[in-house]
Coordinates of C-alpha atoms in Angstrom, one line a residue:
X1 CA 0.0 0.0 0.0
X2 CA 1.0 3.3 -0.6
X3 CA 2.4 5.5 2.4
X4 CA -0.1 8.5 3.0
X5 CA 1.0 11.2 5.0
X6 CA -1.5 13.0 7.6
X7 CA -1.1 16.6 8.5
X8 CA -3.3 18.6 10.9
X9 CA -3.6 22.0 9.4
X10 CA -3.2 25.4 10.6
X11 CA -3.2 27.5 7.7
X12 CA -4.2 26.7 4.1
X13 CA -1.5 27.7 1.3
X14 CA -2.6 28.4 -1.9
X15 CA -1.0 25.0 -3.4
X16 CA -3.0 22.9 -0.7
X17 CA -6.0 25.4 -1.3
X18 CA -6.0 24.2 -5.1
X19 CA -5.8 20.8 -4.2
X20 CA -8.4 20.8 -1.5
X21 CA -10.9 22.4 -4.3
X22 CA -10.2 20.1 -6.9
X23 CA -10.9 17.7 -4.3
X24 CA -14.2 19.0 -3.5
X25 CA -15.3 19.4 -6.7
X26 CA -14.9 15.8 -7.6
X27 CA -15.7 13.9 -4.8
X28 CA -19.1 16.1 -5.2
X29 CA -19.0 15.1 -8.8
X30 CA -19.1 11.0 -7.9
X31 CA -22.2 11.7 -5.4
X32 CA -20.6 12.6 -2.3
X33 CA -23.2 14.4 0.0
X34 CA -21.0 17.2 1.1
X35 CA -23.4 19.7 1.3
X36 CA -22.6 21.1 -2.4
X37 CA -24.5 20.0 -5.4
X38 CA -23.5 18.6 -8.9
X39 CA -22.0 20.9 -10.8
X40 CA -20.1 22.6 -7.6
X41 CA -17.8 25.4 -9.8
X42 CA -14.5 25.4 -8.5
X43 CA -14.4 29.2 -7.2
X44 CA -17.2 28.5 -5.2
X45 CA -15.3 24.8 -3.6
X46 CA -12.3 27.6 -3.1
X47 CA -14.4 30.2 -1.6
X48 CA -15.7 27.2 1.1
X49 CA -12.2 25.9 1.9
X50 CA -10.6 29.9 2.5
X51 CA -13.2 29.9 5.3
X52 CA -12.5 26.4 7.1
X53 CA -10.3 27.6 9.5
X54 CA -11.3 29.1 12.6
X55 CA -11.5 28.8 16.5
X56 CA -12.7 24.8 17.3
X57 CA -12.2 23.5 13.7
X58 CA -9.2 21.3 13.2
X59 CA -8.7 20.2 9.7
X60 CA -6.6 17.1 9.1
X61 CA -5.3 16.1 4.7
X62 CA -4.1 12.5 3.5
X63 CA -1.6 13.4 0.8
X64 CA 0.1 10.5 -1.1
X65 CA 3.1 11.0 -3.5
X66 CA 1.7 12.1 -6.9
X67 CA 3.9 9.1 -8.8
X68 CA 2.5 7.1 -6.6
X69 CA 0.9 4.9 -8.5
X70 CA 2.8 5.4 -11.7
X71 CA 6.0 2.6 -12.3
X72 CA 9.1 4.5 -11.7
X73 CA 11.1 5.1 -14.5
X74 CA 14.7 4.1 -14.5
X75 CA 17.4 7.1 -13.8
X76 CA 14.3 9.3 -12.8
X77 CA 15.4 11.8 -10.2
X78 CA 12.7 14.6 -10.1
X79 CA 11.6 15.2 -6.7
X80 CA 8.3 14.0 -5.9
X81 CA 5.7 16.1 -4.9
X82 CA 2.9 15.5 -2.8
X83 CA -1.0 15.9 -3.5
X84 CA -3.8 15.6 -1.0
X85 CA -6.2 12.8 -1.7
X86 CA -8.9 13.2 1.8
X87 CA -9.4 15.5 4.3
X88 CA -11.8 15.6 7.4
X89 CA -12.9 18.0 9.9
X90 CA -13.0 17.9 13.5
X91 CA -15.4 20.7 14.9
X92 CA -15.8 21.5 18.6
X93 CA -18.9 21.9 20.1
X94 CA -18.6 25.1 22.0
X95 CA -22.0 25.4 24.1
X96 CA -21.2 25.3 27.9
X97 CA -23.2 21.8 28.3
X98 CA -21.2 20.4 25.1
X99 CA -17.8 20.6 26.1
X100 CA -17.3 16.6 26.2
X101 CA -18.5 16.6 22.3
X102 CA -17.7 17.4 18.9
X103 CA -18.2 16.6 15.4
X104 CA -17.2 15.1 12.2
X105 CA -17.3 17.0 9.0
X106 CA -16.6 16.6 5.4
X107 CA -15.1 13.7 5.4
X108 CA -13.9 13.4 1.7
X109 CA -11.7 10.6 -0.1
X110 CA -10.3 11.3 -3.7
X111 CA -12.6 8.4 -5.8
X112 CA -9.4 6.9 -7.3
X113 CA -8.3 6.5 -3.3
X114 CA -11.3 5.1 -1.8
X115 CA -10.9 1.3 -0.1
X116 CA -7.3 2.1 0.3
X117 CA -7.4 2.8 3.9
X118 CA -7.3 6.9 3.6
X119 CA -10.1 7.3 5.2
X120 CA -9.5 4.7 8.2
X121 CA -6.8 7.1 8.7
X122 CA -8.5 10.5 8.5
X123 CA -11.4 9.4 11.1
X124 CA -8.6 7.4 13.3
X125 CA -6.5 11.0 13.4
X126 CA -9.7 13.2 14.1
X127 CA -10.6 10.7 17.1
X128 CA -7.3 11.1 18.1
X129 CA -7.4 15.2 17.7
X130 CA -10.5 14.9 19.9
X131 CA -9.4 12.8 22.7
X132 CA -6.4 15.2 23.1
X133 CA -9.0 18.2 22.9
X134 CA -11.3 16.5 26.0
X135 CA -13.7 15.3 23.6
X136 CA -14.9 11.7 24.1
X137 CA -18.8 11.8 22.8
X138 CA -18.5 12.4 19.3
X139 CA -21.1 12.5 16.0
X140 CA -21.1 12.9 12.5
X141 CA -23.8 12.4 10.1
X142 CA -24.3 10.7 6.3
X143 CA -26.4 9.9 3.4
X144 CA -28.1 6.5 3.8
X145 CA -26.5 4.2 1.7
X146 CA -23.5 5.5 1.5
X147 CA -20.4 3.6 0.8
X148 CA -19.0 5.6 4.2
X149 CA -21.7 4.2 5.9
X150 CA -19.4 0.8 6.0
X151 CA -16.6 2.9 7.5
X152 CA -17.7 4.0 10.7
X153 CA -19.7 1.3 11.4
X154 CA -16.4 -0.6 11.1
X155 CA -14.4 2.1 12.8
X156 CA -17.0 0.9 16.1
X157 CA -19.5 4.0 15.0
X158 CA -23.2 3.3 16.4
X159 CA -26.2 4.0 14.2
X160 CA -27.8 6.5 16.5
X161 CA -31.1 7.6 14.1
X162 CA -31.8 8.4 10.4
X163 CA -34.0 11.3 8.8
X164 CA -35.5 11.1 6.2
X165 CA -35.6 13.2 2.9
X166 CA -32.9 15.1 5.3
X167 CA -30.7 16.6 2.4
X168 CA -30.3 17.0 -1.5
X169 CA -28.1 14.5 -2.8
X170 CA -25.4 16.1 -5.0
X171 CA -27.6 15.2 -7.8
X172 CA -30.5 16.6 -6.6
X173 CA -32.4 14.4 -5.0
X174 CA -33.5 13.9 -1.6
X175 CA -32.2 11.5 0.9
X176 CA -32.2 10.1 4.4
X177 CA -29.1 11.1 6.5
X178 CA -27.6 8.2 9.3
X179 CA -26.4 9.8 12.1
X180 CA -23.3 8.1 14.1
X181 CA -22.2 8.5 17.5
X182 CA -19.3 6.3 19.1
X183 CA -18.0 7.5 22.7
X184 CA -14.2 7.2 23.3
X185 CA -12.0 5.9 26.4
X186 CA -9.3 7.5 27.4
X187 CA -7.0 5.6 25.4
X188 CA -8.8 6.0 22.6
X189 CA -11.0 2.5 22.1
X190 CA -14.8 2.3 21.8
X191 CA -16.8 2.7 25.1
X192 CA -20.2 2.0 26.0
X193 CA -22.1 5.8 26.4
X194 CA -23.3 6.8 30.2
X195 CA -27.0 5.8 30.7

């Protein structure tokens, strides 16, 4: 397997905000329900990402070696160059009575990375993120059906409730939305929530 490289974010450059719109736009463009719709231009996936970063959001990129996986080619010696392929958000809840609890957001995969462990990776790091932050009751929401849907469940997610006609699809249409919730131990594992 390739070797992807996870970085926690504190201020998006405009090579990584390129990348992170072209991401956008295509995982939006393979159905990903994002909260964008099919065709998403890219200045408006830029404009989104230039406004990601503030107080209680912690963004988190997989970036894999472009050549990755292209053969190498003998006596090659260009440098090679990195190039995000997922991303996920961490968001804090900041209400008095939430301060054991925050959320996870657009998590996206590039579709010619999905099934190759990215996005293990991501939600791993953002669990970690929130553990360190004194988060251990965390949530995120999807569309029914989903392939992500396999994901958290086998990441020890818990299918907390579904809504239906919740959101447009990036098509168009409407769907139900899952909503996950797994509460953390201290070092990290699964727990059982408080009654």
């Amino acid at each position: 397997m390739t070797r992807i490289k996870l970085d926690e974010v504190s201020r998006i450059d405009n090579a990584a905000l390129e990348q992170l719109s072209e991401l956008l736009v295509r995982v939006v463009a393979t159905g990903a329900a994002v909260s964008f719709l099919h065709p998403l231009p890219f200045a408006e996936a830029r404009d989104y990402w230039t406004g990601v970063l503030r107080p209680g959001v912690f963004l988190v990129t997989a970036s894999a070696d472009k050549s990755a996986d292209r053969p190498e080619t003998s006596g090659s010696t260009a440098p090679h160059s990195q190039q995000i392929v997922g991303t996920v958000q961490l968001h804090l809840a900041g209400q008095p009575n939430g301060m054991h609890r925050a959320d996870i957001a657009k998590m996206m995969v590039d579709p010619e990375w999905q099934r190759r462990g990215v996005g293990r990776a991501l939600l791993d790091r953002a669990e970690e993120i929130a553990l360190r932050e004194g988060r251990t009751t965390l949530i995120l929401d999807t569309e029914a059906g989903a392939p992500s849907n396999r994901l958290y469940l086998s990441a020890g997610w818990r299918e907390v409730g579904r809504i239906p006609e919740y959101a447009r699809s990036s098509s168009g249409g409407l769907h139900s939305t899952v909503y996950y919730a797994k509460w953390l131990a201290p070092d990290g594992s699964g727990r059982e929530p408080i009654p």
